[in-house]
Each structure stands twice: as structure tokens, then as C-alpha cells.
mmCIF file of C-alpha atoms in Angstrom:
data_model
loop_
_atom_site.group_PDB
_atom_site.id
_atom_site.type_symbol
_atom_site.label_atom_id
_atom_site.label_comp_id
_atom_site.label_asym_id
_atom_site.label_seq_id
_atom_site.Cartn_x
_atom_site.Cartn_y
_atom_site.Cartn_z
ATOM 1 C CA MET D 1 0.000 0.000 0.000
ATOM 2 C CA ALA D 2 1.492 3.315 -1.112
ATOM 3 C CA ILE D 3 0.936 6.534 0.821
ATOM 4 C CA GLN D 4 1.618 9.641 -1.257
ATOM 5 C CA PHE D 5 2.637 12.825 0.556
ATOM 6 C CA GLY D 6 2.025 16.070 -1.307
ATOM 7 C CA THR D 7 4.228 19.118 -1.722
ATOM 8 C CA TYR D 8 3.579 20.746 1.642
ATOM 9 C CA TYR D 9 3.930 17.562 3.666
ATOM 10 C CA THR D 10 7.130 16.691 1.804
ATOM 11 C CA LEU D 11 8.605 20.076 2.719
ATOM 12 C CA ILE D 12 7.595 19.609 6.356
ATOM 13 C CA PHE D 13 9.202 16.156 6.492
ATOM 14 C CA ALA D 14 12.366 17.505 4.816
ATOM 15 C CA ALA D 15 12.645 20.218 7.473
ATOM 16 C CA VAL D 16 12.216 17.597 10.207
ATOM 17 C CA VAL D 17 14.918 15.448 8.581
ATOM 18 C CA LEU D 18 17.350 18.383 8.655
ATOM 19 C CA LEU D 19 16.541 19.186 12.288
ATOM 20 C CA VAL D 20 16.992 15.534 13.271
ATOM 21 C CA GLY D 21 20.285 15.416 11.380
ATOM 22 C CA LYS D 22 21.526 18.541 13.123
ATOM 23 C CA PHE D 23 20.518 17.121 16.518
ATOM 24 C CA LEU D 24 22.245 13.802 15.827
ATOM 25 C CA VAL D 25 25.489 15.381 14.632
ATOM 26 C CA GLN D 26 25.559 17.670 17.679
ATOM 27 C CA ARG D 27 24.870 14.840 20.130
ATOM 28 C CA ILE D 28 26.671 11.827 18.629
ATOM 29 C CA ARG D 29 30.423 12.216 18.728
ATOM 30 C CA TRP D 30 31.393 9.745 15.998
ATOM 31 C CA LEU D 31 29.134 11.507 13.480
ATOM 32 C CA ARG D 32 31.106 14.700 14.108
ATOM 33 C CA GLU D 33 34.434 12.907 14.112
ATOM 34 C CA PHE D 34 33.737 11.255 10.766
ATOM 35 C CA ASN D 35 32.286 14.498 9.335
ATOM 36 C CA ILE D 36 28.963 12.977 8.270
ATOM 37 C CA PRO D 37 26.783 15.728 6.702
ATOM 38 C CA GLU D 38 23.636 16.580 8.659
ATOM 39 C CA PRO D 39 21.198 15.839 5.766
ATOM 40 C CA VAL D 40 22.782 12.378 5.379
ATOM 41 C CA ALA D 41 22.486 11.599 9.097
ATOM 42 C CA GLY D 42 18.854 12.682 9.308
ATOM 43 C CA GLY D 43 17.973 11.201 5.914
ATOM 44 C CA LEU D 44 19.236 7.752 6.834
ATOM 45 C CA VAL D 45 17.091 7.778 9.981
ATOM 46 C CA ALA D 46 14.043 8.657 7.869
ATOM 47 C CA ALA D 47 14.931 5.917 5.355
ATOM 48 C CA LEU D 48 15.213 3.345 8.166
ATOM 49 C CA ILE D 49 11.814 4.389 9.526
ATOM 50 C CA SER D 50 10.295 4.023 6.044
ATOM 51 C CA TRP D 51 11.918 0.601 5.702
ATOM 52 C CA GLY D 52 10.515 -0.442 9.092
ATOM 53 C CA LEU D 53 7.012 0.618 8.084
ATOM 54 C CA ASN D 54 7.303 -1.264 4.824
ATOM 55 C CA ALA D 55 8.635 -4.410 6.497
ATOM 56 C CA THR D 56 5.990 -4.513 9.229
ATOM 57 C CA THR D 57 2.894 -3.107 7.538
ATOM 58 C CA GLY D 58 3.594 -3.174 3.798
ATOM 59 C CA VAL D 59 3.192 0.611 3.635
ATOM 60 C CA GLN D 60 5.346 2.377 1.039
ATOM 61 C CA PRO D 61 5.700 6.109 1.832
ATOM 62 C CA SER D 62 6.130 8.220 -1.306
ATOM 63 C CA PHE D 63 7.077 11.898 -1.466
ATOM 64 C CA ASP D 64 6.662 14.669 -4.025
ATOM 65 C CA THR D 65 9.896 14.662 -6.043
ATOM 66 C CA SER D 66 9.041 17.865 -7.897
ATOM 67 C CA LEU D 67 10.289 19.771 -4.867
ATOM 68 C CA GLN D 68 13.520 17.783 -4.944
ATOM 69 C CA THR D 69 14.071 18.785 -8.568
ATOM 70 C CA ALA D 70 13.192 22.409 -7.869
ATOM 71 C CA PHE D 71 15.628 22.746 -4.978
ATOM 72 C CA MET D 72 18.326 20.974 -6.982
ATOM 73 C CA LEU D 73 17.897 23.613 -9.713
ATOM 74 C CA VAL D 74 18.041 26.369 -7.076
ATOM 75 C CA PHE D 75 21.312 24.932 -5.796
ATOM 76 C CA PHE D 76 22.914 24.783 -9.240
ATOM 77 C CA SER D 77 21.600 28.248 -10.078
ATOM 78 C CA SER D 78 23.295 29.569 -6.958
ATOM 79 C CA ILE D 79 26.597 28.076 -8.140
ATOM 80 C CA GLY D 80 26.257 29.938 -11.425
ATOM 81 C CA LEU D 81 25.159 33.176 -9.797
ATOM 82 C CA SER D 82 28.196 33.109 -7.513
ATOM 83 C CA ALA D 83 30.676 32.402 -10.327
ATOM 84 C CA ASN D 84 31.787 35.650 -11.891
ATOM 85 C CA PHE D 85 34.722 35.499 -14.285
ATOM 86 C CA ALA D 86 37.120 36.803 -11.656
ATOM 87 C CA LYS D 87 36.311 33.808 -9.425
ATOM 88 C CA LEU D 88 36.591 31.383 -12.321
ATOM 89 C CA ARG D 89 40.083 32.680 -13.090
ATOM 90 C CA GLU D 90 41.017 31.955 -9.470
ATOM 91 C CA GLY D 91 40.416 28.264 -10.156
ATOM 92 C CA GLY D 92 43.190 28.473 -12.762
ATOM 93 C CA MET D 93 45.311 25.446 -13.551
ATOM 94 C CA GLY D 94 43.939 23.607 -10.517
ATOM 95 C CA LEU D 95 40.530 23.369 -12.180
ATOM 96 C CA ILE D 96 42.048 21.885 -15.341
ATOM 97 C CA VAL D 97 44.194 19.398 -13.421
ATOM 98 C CA PHE D 98 41.257 18.282 -11.264
ATOM 99 C CA LEU D 99 39.107 17.836 -14.370
ATOM 100 C CA LEU D 100 41.788 15.599 -15.894
ATOM 101 C CA VAL D 101 41.959 13.569 -12.668
ATOM 102 C CA VAL D 102 38.191 13.109 -12.758
ATOM 103 C CA MET D 103 38.221 12.171 -16.462
ATOM 104 C CA VAL D 104 40.705 9.375 -15.781
ATOM 105 C CA PHE D 105 38.588 8.193 -12.858
ATOM 106 C CA ILE D 106 35.498 7.860 -15.091
ATOM 107 C CA VAL D 107 37.446 5.511 -17.334
ATOM 108 C CA VAL D 108 38.645 3.551 -14.291
ATOM 109 C CA GLN D 109 35.139 3.355 -12.820
ATOM 110 C CA ASN D 110 33.596 2.079 -16.037
ATOM 111 C CA SER D 111 36.446 -0.362 -16.637
ATOM 112 C CA VAL D 112 35.967 -1.825 -13.150
ATOM 113 C CA GLY D 113 32.213 -2.108 -13.659
ATOM 114 C CA VAL D 114 32.492 -3.787 -17.074
ATOM 115 C CA ALA D 115 35.267 -6.161 -15.958
ATOM 116 C CA LEU D 116 33.411 -7.276 -12.822
ATOM 117 C CA ALA D 117 30.110 -7.685 -14.677
ATOM 118 C CA SER D 118 31.812 -9.890 -17.278
ATOM 119 C CA ALA D 119 33.598 -11.918 -14.588
ATOM 120 C CA LEU D 120 30.303 -12.475 -12.731
ATOM 121 C CA GLY D 121 28.519 -13.629 -15.880
ATOM 122 C CA LEU D 122 26.469 -10.474 -16.427
ATOM 123 C CA ASP D 123 26.071 -8.347 -19.540
ATOM 124 C CA PRO D 124 29.004 -5.894 -19.618
ATOM 125 C CA LEU D 125 26.531 -3.042 -20.013
ATOM 126 C CA ILE D 126 25.215 -3.795 -16.518
ATOM 127 C CA GLY D 127 28.715 -2.882 -15.375
ATOM 128 C CA LEU D 128 28.168 0.544 -16.919
ATOM 129 C CA ILE D 129 24.917 0.869 -14.976
ATOM 130 C CA ALA D 130 26.970 0.212 -11.843
ATOM 131 C CA GLY D 131 29.615 2.584 -13.203
ATOM 132 C CA SER D 132 29.641 6.206 -14.265
ATOM 133 C CA ILE D 133 26.077 6.104 -15.648
ATOM 134 C CA THR D 134 24.701 6.115 -12.117
ATOM 135 C CA LEU D 135 27.609 6.824 -9.769
ATOM 136 C CA VAL D 136 29.032 9.887 -11.499
ATOM 137 C CA GLY D 137 25.847 10.641 -13.428
ATOM 138 C CA GLY D 138 23.290 10.351 -10.618
ATOM 139 C CA HIS D 139 19.550 9.716 -10.841
ATOM 140 C CA GLY D 140 18.892 11.874 -13.902
ATOM 141 C CA THR D 141 21.566 10.187 -15.990
ATOM 142 C CA ALA D 142 20.464 6.791 -14.644
ATOM 143 C CA GLY D 143 16.936 7.340 -15.920
ATOM 144 C CA ALA D 144 17.997 8.706 -19.296
ATOM 145 C CA TRP D 145 20.580 6.014 -20.098
ATOM 146 C CA GLY D 146 18.437 3.292 -18.506
ATOM 147 C CA GLU D 147 15.771 3.957 -21.104
ATOM 148 C CA VAL D 148 18.374 3.754 -23.890
ATOM 149 C CA LEU D 149 19.781 0.475 -22.570
ATOM 150 C CA GLU D 150 16.321 -1.030 -22.210
ATOM 151 C CA ASN D 151 14.991 0.009 -25.619
ATOM 152 C CA GLN D 152 18.101 -0.243 -27.760
ATOM 153 C CA HIS D 153 20.262 -2.862 -26.056
ATOM 154 C CA GLY D 154 17.712 -5.170 -24.414
ATOM 155 C CA ILE D 155 18.844 -4.713 -20.791
ATOM 156 C CA ARG D 156 15.633 -5.539 -18.913
ATOM 157 C CA GLY D 157 15.004 -3.439 -15.797
ATOM 158 C CA ALA D 158 17.866 -1.055 -16.624
ATOM 159 C CA ILE D 159 15.969 1.963 -15.306
ATOM 160 C CA THR D 160 15.122 0.281 -11.988
ATOM 161 C CA LEU D 161 18.687 -0.969 -11.585
ATOM 162 C CA GLY D 162 20.008 2.484 -12.442
ATOM 163 C CA ILE D 163 17.856 4.281 -9.887
ATOM 164 C CA ALA D 164 18.831 1.751 -7.203
ATOM 165 C CA CYS D 165 22.554 2.098 -7.991
ATOM 166 C CA ALA D 166 22.315 5.901 -8.042
ATOM 167 C CA THR D 167 20.581 5.856 -4.666
ATOM 168 C CA PHE D 168 23.279 3.577 -3.250
ATOM 169 C CA GLY D 169 25.945 5.942 -4.592
ATOM 170 C CA LEU D 170 24.235 9.014 -3.142
ATOM 171 C CA VAL D 171 24.335 7.491 0.348
ATOM 172 C CA ILE D 172 27.844 6.020 0.107
ATOM 173 C CA GLY D 173 29.254 9.214 -1.403
ATOM 174 C CA GLY D 174 28.029 11.095 1.651
ATOM 175 C CA LEU D 175 29.466 8.521 4.047
ATOM 176 C CA ILE D 176 33.008 8.007 2.737
ATOM 177 C CA GLY D 177 34.022 11.547 1.744
ATOM 178 C CA GLY D 178 34.272 13.080 5.199
ATOM 179 C CA PRO D 179 36.103 10.200 6.911
ATOM 180 C CA LEU D 180 38.589 9.933 4.022
ATOM 181 C CA ALA D 181 39.416 13.646 4.088
ATOM 182 C CA LYS D 182 39.725 13.579 7.871
ATOM 183 C CA ALA D 183 42.130 10.632 7.678
ATOM 184 C CA LEU D 184 44.253 12.427 5.077
ATOM 185 C CA ILE D 185 44.335 15.605 7.165
ATOM 186 C CA GLN D 186 45.380 13.782 10.325
ATOM 187 C CA ARG D 187 47.842 11.388 8.678
ATOM 188 C CA ASN D 188 49.663 14.214 6.897
ATOM 189 C CA ASP D 189 49.300 16.707 9.765
ATOM 190 C CA LEU D 190 47.587 19.258 7.542
ATOM 191 C CA ARG D 191 46.097 22.565 8.660
ATOM 192 C CA GLY D 192 43.452 24.812 7.196
ATOM 193 C CA PRO D 193 43.965 28.605 6.990
ATOM 194 C CA GLN D 194 43.023 29.019 10.661
ATOM 195 C CA GLY D 195 45.123 26.043 11.784
ATOM 196 C CA ASP D 196 43.226 25.609 15.044
ATOM 197 C CA GLY D 197 40.386 23.302 14.065
ATOM 198 C CA THR D 198 37.754 25.999 14.577
ATOM 199 C CA HIS D 199 35.371 27.752 12.261
ATOM 200 C CA GLY D 200 37.058 30.354 10.136
ATOM 201 C CA ALA D 201 35.957 33.940 9.915
ATOM 202 C CA LEU D 202 33.583 34.747 7.080
ATOM 203 C CA GLU D 203 35.792 36.906 4.921
ATOM 204 C CA ALA D 204 34.955 38.979 1.888
ATOM 205 C CA GLY D 205 35.309 36.874 -1.211
ATOM 206 C CA THR D 206 34.675 33.581 0.586
ATOM 207 C CA PRO D 207 33.034 31.193 -1.920
ATOM 208 C CA ASN D 208 29.408 30.303 -1.324
ATOM 209 C CA PHE D 209 28.535 27.259 0.803
ATOM 210 C CA GLU D 210 31.862 27.225 2.667
ATOM 211 C CA PHE D 211 30.421 27.974 6.124
ATOM 212 C CA PRO D 212 26.705 27.081 5.990
ATOM 213 C CA HIS D 213 26.091 27.788 9.688
ATOM 214 C CA LYS D 214 27.497 31.314 9.643
ATOM 215 C CA THR D 215 25.008 34.165 10.031
ATOM 216 C CA ARG D 216 24.361 36.105 6.842
ATOM 217 C CA LEU D 217 22.696 39.496 7.166
ATOM 218 C CA ILE D 218 20.304 40.048 4.265
ATOM 219 C CA THR D 219 17.439 42.474 3.646
ATOM 220 C CA ALA D 220 13.946 42.097 2.187
ATOM 221 C CA ASP D 221 14.982 44.047 -0.922
ATOM 222 C CA ALA D 222 18.005 41.790 -1.427
ATOM 223 C CA THR D 223 15.774 38.738 -0.974
ATOM 224 C CA ILE D 224 13.357 39.919 -3.674
ATOM 225 C CA GLU D 225 16.208 40.738 -6.064
ATOM 226 C CA THR D 226 17.767 37.333 -5.453
ATOM 227 C CA LEU D 227 14.461 35.516 -6.012
ATOM 228 C CA ALA D 228 14.183 37.305 -9.340
ATOM 229 C CA LEU D 229 17.691 36.157 -10.277
ATOM 230 C CA PHE D 230 16.852 32.560 -9.420
ATOM 231 C CA ALA D 231 13.622 32.797 -11.414
ATOM 232 C CA GLY D 232 15.655 34.036 -14.375
ATOM 233 C CA CYS D 233 18.016 31.056 -14.086
ATOM 234 C CA LEU D 234 15.153 28.556 -13.902
ATOM 235 C CA ALA D 235 13.313 30.190 -16.819
ATOM 236 C CA PHE D 236 16.494 30.074 -18.907
ATOM 237 C CA ALA D 237 17.030 26.417 -17.971
ATOM 238 C CA GLU D 238 13.468 25.453 -18.885
ATOM 239 C CA PHE D 239 13.654 27.282 -22.219
ATOM 240 C CA MET D 240 17.036 25.816 -23.210
ATOM 241 C CA THR D 241 16.010 22.289 -22.184
ATOM 242 C CA HIS D 242 13.038 22.369 -24.568
ATOM 243 C CA PHE D 243 14.858 24.348 -27.272
ATOM 244 C CA THR D 244 17.809 21.913 -27.459
ATOM 245 C CA ALA D 245 15.796 18.698 -26.976
ATOM 246 C CA GLY D 246 16.918 16.104 -29.501
ATOM 247 C CA THR D 247 19.862 18.167 -30.735
ATOM 248 C CA ALA D 248 23.609 17.657 -30.407
ATOM 249 C CA VAL D 249 23.800 20.227 -27.601
ATOM 250 C CA GLN D 250 21.073 18.688 -25.438
ATOM 251 C CA LEU D 251 22.129 18.930 -21.786
ATOM 252 C CA PRO D 252 20.446 18.172 -18.445
ATOM 253 C CA THR D 253 18.264 20.983 -17.090
ATOM 254 C CA PHE D 254 20.504 21.576 -14.070
ATOM 255 C CA VAL D 255 23.462 22.296 -16.377
ATOM 256 C CA TRP D 256 21.422 25.003 -18.127
ATOM 257 C CA ALA D 257 20.441 26.404 -14.704
ATOM 258 C CA LEU D 258 24.108 26.691 -13.759
ATOM 259 C CA GLY D 259 25.009 28.159 -17.154
ATOM 260 C CA GLY D 260 22.150 30.642 -16.919
ATOM 261 C CA GLY D 261 23.424 31.747 -13.536
ATOM 262 C CA VAL D 262 26.906 32.350 -14.953
ATOM 263 C CA LEU D 263 25.506 34.397 -17.847
ATOM 264 C CA ILE D 264 23.176 36.470 -15.654
ATOM 265 C CA ARG D 265 25.810 37.111 -12.989
ATOM 266 C CA ASN D 266 28.504 38.260 -15.381
ATOM 267 C CA ALA D 267 26.109 40.338 -17.467
ATOM 268 C CA LEU D 268 25.050 42.171 -14.304
ATOM 269 C CA ASP D 269 28.686 42.567 -13.186
ATOM 270 C CA TYR D 270 30.339 43.683 -16.407
ATOM 271 C CA VAL D 271 27.540 45.061 -18.607
ATOM 272 C CA PHE D 272 25.080 46.704 -16.220
ATOM 273 C CA ASN D 273 27.523 47.310 -13.336
ATOM 274 C CA PHE D 274 24.905 45.946 -10.922
ATOM 275 C CA GLU D 275 26.189 44.664 -7.586
ATOM 276 C CA VAL D 276 24.823 41.195 -6.905
ATOM 277 C CA PHE D 277 24.112 40.479 -3.236
ATOM 278 C CA ASP D 278 26.256 37.379 -2.681
ATOM 279 C CA ARG D 279 25.136 36.807 0.904
ATOM 280 C CA ALA D 280 21.532 36.285 -0.205
ATOM 281 C CA ILE D 281 22.628 33.896 -2.955
ATOM 282 C CA ASP D 282 24.632 32.044 -0.317
ATOM 283 C CA VAL D 283 21.605 31.622 1.944
ATOM 284 C CA PHE D 284 19.326 30.410 -0.845
ATOM 285 C CA GLY D 285 21.999 28.094 -2.208
ATOM 286 C CA ASN D 286 22.671 26.457 1.163
ATOM 287 C CA ALA D 287 18.959 26.063 1.851
ATOM 288 C CA GLY D 288 18.399 24.534 -1.588
ATOM 289 C CA LEU D 289 21.296 22.126 -1.076
ATOM 290 C CA SER D 290 20.088 20.956 2.341
ATOM 291 C CA ILE D 291 16.458 20.482 1.320
ATOM 292 C CA TYR D 292 17.449 18.681 -1.898
ATOM 293 C CA LEU D 293 19.538 16.157 0.027
ATOM 294 C CA ALA D 294 16.878 15.747 2.705
ATOM 295 C CA ILE D 295 14.151 14.927 0.161
ATOM 296 C CA ALA D 296 16.474 12.649 -1.835
ATOM 297 C CA LEU D 297 17.250 10.566 1.245
ATOM 298 C CA LEU D 298 13.702 10.855 2.568
ATOM 299 C CA SER D 299 12.596 9.181 -0.683
ATOM 300 C CA LEU D 300 15.165 6.394 -0.327
ATOM 301 C CA LYS D 301 13.476 2.980 -0.573
ATOM 302 C CA LEU D 302 15.787 0.616 1.254
ATOM 303 C CA TRP D 303 13.603 -2.380 0.391
ATOM 304 C CA GLU D 304 14.434 -1.807 -3.282
ATOM 305 C CA LEU D 305 18.157 -1.714 -2.515
ATOM 306 C CA ALA D 306 17.805 -4.920 -0.499
ATOM 307 C CA GLY D 307 16.441 -6.577 -3.614
ATOM 308 C CA LEU D 308 19.553 -5.932 -5.681
ATOM 309 C CA ALA D 309 21.108 -9.058 -7.083
ATOM 310 C CA GLY D 310 24.175 -10.341 -5.261
ATOM 311 C CA PRO D 311 26.575 -9.719 -8.172
ATOM 312 C CA LEU D 312 25.464 -6.095 -8.422
ATOM 313 C CA VAL D 313 26.090 -5.604 -4.709
ATOM 314 C CA ILE D 314 29.607 -6.969 -5.219
ATOM 315 C CA ILE D 315 30.225 -4.524 -8.085
ATOM 316 C CA LEU D 316 28.994 -1.553 -6.054
ATOM 317 C CA GLY D 317 31.070 -2.606 -3.057
ATOM 318 C CA VAL D 318 34.208 -2.787 -5.172
ATOM 319 C CA GLN D 319 33.353 0.570 -6.774
ATOM 320 C CA THR D 320 33.208 2.100 -3.298
ATOM 321 C CA LEU D 321 36.687 0.797 -2.476
ATOM 322 C CA VAL D 322 38.009 1.967 -5.851
ATOM 323 C CA MET D 323 36.582 5.459 -5.274
ATOM 324 C CA ALA D 324 38.176 5.758 -1.844
ATOM 325 C CA ALA D 325 41.519 4.409 -3.042
ATOM 326 C CA TYR D 326 41.605 6.623 -6.137
ATOM 327 C CA ALA D 327 40.757 9.758 -4.156
ATOM 328 C CA GLY D 328 43.245 8.949 -1.417
ATOM 329 C CA PHE D 329 46.178 7.915 -3.598
ATOM 330 C CA ILE D 330 45.629 9.735 -6.910
ATOM 331 C CA THR D 331 43.446 12.804 -6.375
ATOM 332 C CA PHE D 332 45.194 13.787 -3.143
ATOM 333 C CA ARG D 333 48.708 13.387 -4.567
ATOM 334 C CA VAL D 334 48.050 15.037 -7.940
ATOM 335 C CA MET D 335 46.266 18.006 -6.380
ATOM 336 C CA GLY D 336 49.214 18.824 -4.118
ATOM 337 C CA ARG D 337 49.071 16.657 -0.941
ATOM 338 C CA ASN D 338 47.912 19.702 1.060
ATOM 339 C CA TYR D 339 44.804 20.762 2.949
ATOM 340 C CA ASP D 340 42.982 21.908 -0.210
ATOM 341 C CA ALA D 341 43.751 18.535 -1.801
ATOM 342 C CA ALA D 342 42.187 16.716 1.177
ATOM 343 C CA VAL D 343 38.999 18.788 0.888
ATOM 344 C CA LEU D 344 38.967 18.135 -2.868
ATOM 345 C CA CYS D 345 39.075 14.411 -2.072
ATOM 346 C CA ALA D 346 35.930 14.751 0.040
ATOM 347 C CA GLY D 347 34.249 16.509 -2.857
ATOM 348 C CA HIS D 348 35.465 13.943 -5.388
ATOM 349 C CA CYS D 349 33.964 11.119 -3.321
ATOM 350 C CA GLY D 350 30.707 13.052 -3.191
ATOM 351 C CA PHE D 351 30.125 13.441 -6.912
ATOM 352 C CA GLY D 352 32.200 10.401 -7.931
ATOM 353 C CA MET D 353 29.684 8.168 -6.143
ATOM 354 C CA GLY D 354 26.640 10.393 -5.769
ATOM 355 C CA ALA D 355 26.027 13.977 -6.837
ATOM 356 C CA THR D 356 27.497 17.471 -6.666
ATOM 357 C CA PRO D 357 25.248 18.492 -3.733
ATOM 358 C CA THR D 358 26.684 15.532 -1.814
ATOM 359 C CA ALA D 359 30.191 16.717 -2.720
ATOM 360 C CA VAL D 360 29.492 20.194 -1.367
ATOM 361 C CA ALA D 361 27.945 18.769 1.812
ATOM 362 C CA ASN D 362 31.060 16.597 2.318
ATOM 363 C CA MET D 363 33.338 19.611 1.950
ATOM 364 C CA GLN D 364 31.181 21.691 4.298
ATOM 365 C CA ALA D 365 31.542 19.022 6.976
ATOM 366 C CA ILE D 366 35.347 19.289 6.666
ATOM 367 C CA THR D 367 35.687 23.076 6.400
ATOM 368 C CA ASN D 368 33.341 23.597 9.339
ATOM 369 C CA GLN D 369 35.847 21.728 11.503
ATOM 370 C CA TYR D 370 39.238 22.504 9.970
ATOM 371 C CA GLY D 371 38.856 25.854 8.223
ATOM 372 C CA ALA D 372 38.216 27.318 4.795
ATOM 373 C CA SER D 373 39.296 25.856 1.460
ATOM 374 C CA HIS D 374 38.518 28.497 -1.138
ATOM 375 C CA LYS D 375 40.222 26.492 -3.886
ATOM 376 C CA ALA D 376 38.062 23.398 -3.317
ATOM 377 C CA PHE D 377 34.829 25.390 -3.255
ATOM 378 C CA LEU D 378 35.777 27.118 -6.507
ATOM 379 C CA ILE D 379 36.786 23.945 -8.337
ATOM 380 C CA VAL D 380 34.426 21.160 -7.244
ATOM 381 C CA PRO D 381 31.064 22.832 -8.024
ATOM 382 C CA MET D 382 32.209 23.840 -11.503
ATOM 383 C CA VAL D 383 33.737 20.458 -12.377
ATOM 384 C CA GLY D 384 31.063 18.372 -10.652
ATOM 385 C CA ALA D 385 28.085 20.335 -11.925
ATOM 386 C CA PHE D 386 29.116 21.300 -15.431
ATOM 387 C CA PHE D 387 32.175 19.744 -17.042
ATOM 388 C CA ILE D 388 31.714 16.271 -15.616
ATOM 389 C CA ASP D 389 28.378 15.668 -17.348
ATOM 390 C CA LEU D 390 29.834 16.501 -20.747
ATOM 391 C CA VAL D 391 32.841 14.230 -20.187
ATOM 392 C CA ASN D 392 30.694 11.449 -18.742
ATOM 393 C CA ALA D 393 28.310 11.487 -21.715
ATOM 394 C CA VAL D 394 31.215 10.991 -24.124
ATOM 395 C CA ALA D 395 32.758 8.222 -21.988
ATOM 396 C CA ILE D 396 29.456 6.335 -21.709
ATOM 397 C CA GLN D 397 28.919 6.460 -25.476
ATOM 398 C CA VAL D 398 32.434 5.136 -26.127
ATOM 399 C CA PHE D 399 32.000 2.219 -23.699
ATOM 400 C CA ILE D 400 28.565 1.336 -25.126
ATOM 401 C CA LYS D 401 30.042 1.333 -28.620
ATOM 402 C CA PHE D 402 32.710 -1.183 -27.604
ATOM 403 C CA PHE D 403 30.635 -3.408 -25.310
ATOM 404 C CA GLY D 404 27.067 -2.895 -26.545
#
């Protein structure tokens, strides 16, 4: 028996999830020590409650996912609106190097998935479903490519498998990023800018999302202006999604939302000389991120994950170990073996197994404890939200061509 909760109830439950997560992280020491993001902590409790209801009564709670999509678009719009060209230049060579590191990882992830699927007697394309299609790509890519694999390559249940794998990745990405970064920081005796393990001061020019619990002073006028900017980003994203549908430049809606934010922000900065109120964008972006993650985990159906075939569980388990090892040994070393590199590893685990919002939440958990990492917060959102989808689409097509 399914129980459908509408928009308002979904928002109420999401707020409760965030409050529970905050309470748990404040009260349970190991959650703080392992830097588990608050939405992940609260979301897993909600998922366990849903699983308990389903196991004992057969009830299947279902929530309005339109809100999840809307807040995801708000989050990506806030990334674009905070990225003027001056900030993008700050990313510099580090952004290019990190993108190359991530590109290599996509090849590794898909190679592992295909090899294990073949060794376990499965269609190699199922290895792609348990590879970058779902782990780097997330739920949206899982649905899109699942339909292609079902209709064109005869992989039965590809969409269901994809959604389950993407959900697994979303949870695992939020669980391994913080502990890995913490281990790297402690093992290499690294220090953030403050060097004392406390929250850093909120300085001018600090990238959005870096200190989500800091107080931001905003006004009603700034709030209205910022809402208008977000509406412009979402309108642009909706228009471009429909306009480019079926063409060579078709991209996910959230990529257009981010791109629209970049265009609007820089047009206001350099054409109209209008000062954008970054603190308001920061508040909306953090709120969108938290609510998106809360609803995503609130909607997690553990009974569907429990039904995954044994071989697929093995593949996903190995992919988790590969992600942690790659981030710890490759990403960390290539990016400089310093504090910024450790925070970048937390972010890489987030979108390498789950989604960019998970990556940002992972990095927030680290910077809240150890201090700011401007470089990581400039690089990860841009690579994880924009470039990675383009690279991933090409990689998936190449692998399907060879193994399809």
C-alpha cells in the first residue's frame, strides 16, 4: 500500500529530517568525528523508519519529487550566480588538473564495472549501470541512459537498476568523503587557513557554501532581487532544455540552470555594473542544497536496494573501495598533498559516487571543523556540476560502442 505525501507535507518532512540530522550530529560524537553531513544523518534515519514501516505493515511512503528537482535547480543556479569570471580565473590550472583527474577516474570506474560484470557472468553493459552512468551521473543520468539500454540494447530493468545504484551511490558518497578527508588531514598533519580546528571567519570573497552555519545578514529588498535572479536562471534552464531537446547540444536541465546563472551574474557585473548580493545567494543556495539532500534521502526505498542481485552488490562494493583508493592515492597526490587537496578528495567522493550536492555537503563538513578551502569550493562545483556531465556522456557512449 502506497501513501503519497504532497508538496507541503514533503517540505515539512524535509525540514524535520534536517533538524533531526543537526541534533544527531551535535549529540553523537562519531558523526562529528567522521564528518557525516547533517542531511545524510537525518535522511538515513528517515529511510530506516520508512523501511521499518514497509517491512511490518507493507506501507510504502512516497514523497513529491518535484520539490527535490526544484531545490536541486536552485542549488545549481546559486553556483552559477556566484561564479563571476574573476572567481573562475582563481580556479586556474587547478581546475584543469582536477578535471583531468576526474576524467581518468570515469574511465577507471567504467572499466571496473564492465570487468566485474563480465567476470560475474552479467552483460558488460550492466557494469556501466553500476559505473559512471549512475555513480558519477546520478539519478537523472540513470533514468535517461536506462531507457536507452532497455529500448536499444535489451537490458531488462535497466531503469530500476540504475535508480537503485544511483541511490546507493548518493548514500555512500556522503558517508566516505568526510572520513577519508579527515584521515588524510590527520595522517599528513595538515592545517586549514586558521590552523586551530575551529570555524574560520567569514571573509569577503569567501566562496558560497563554505560555512553554511554562519550568520548572513540580508534584507527584504536583497531577498526579492535574489528571487528574481533565481527565477531568471530557472526560466532560462526550462527554455534551453526544450529548445535543445533532440539536438547535439542537449544537456540536463541543471546544467542550463548553472550556465544561466553564470551568464546572468557576469552580465550584471560587467555590462550593467549591478552589484549582486552574494550573501543572499549564499543563503538560498545552502537552503536549496540541504532540502534537496533531505528529500532525496527521505525518498530512499531501502527495500528496493535490499532486492539488488548479489553480483550487483559486489560490483557496487568494489566501486566504493576503488573510489576511496583513487581519491586517497591519486586525487590527493596530484592536487598537491595539502589541505585543499584533502577537501577536494571529500568533494570527489561526493560526486564520484553520488552527486554534486553531496560533494558540497562533504566539503562543508570538513571546512566547518578545519577551516576554509577556497580552492576546493571554486573547483568542485564547476567540475562536478558542469564539465563532468559533458565528459561522462562521451565516456558512456564510447563504452557502449565497444561493449554494446
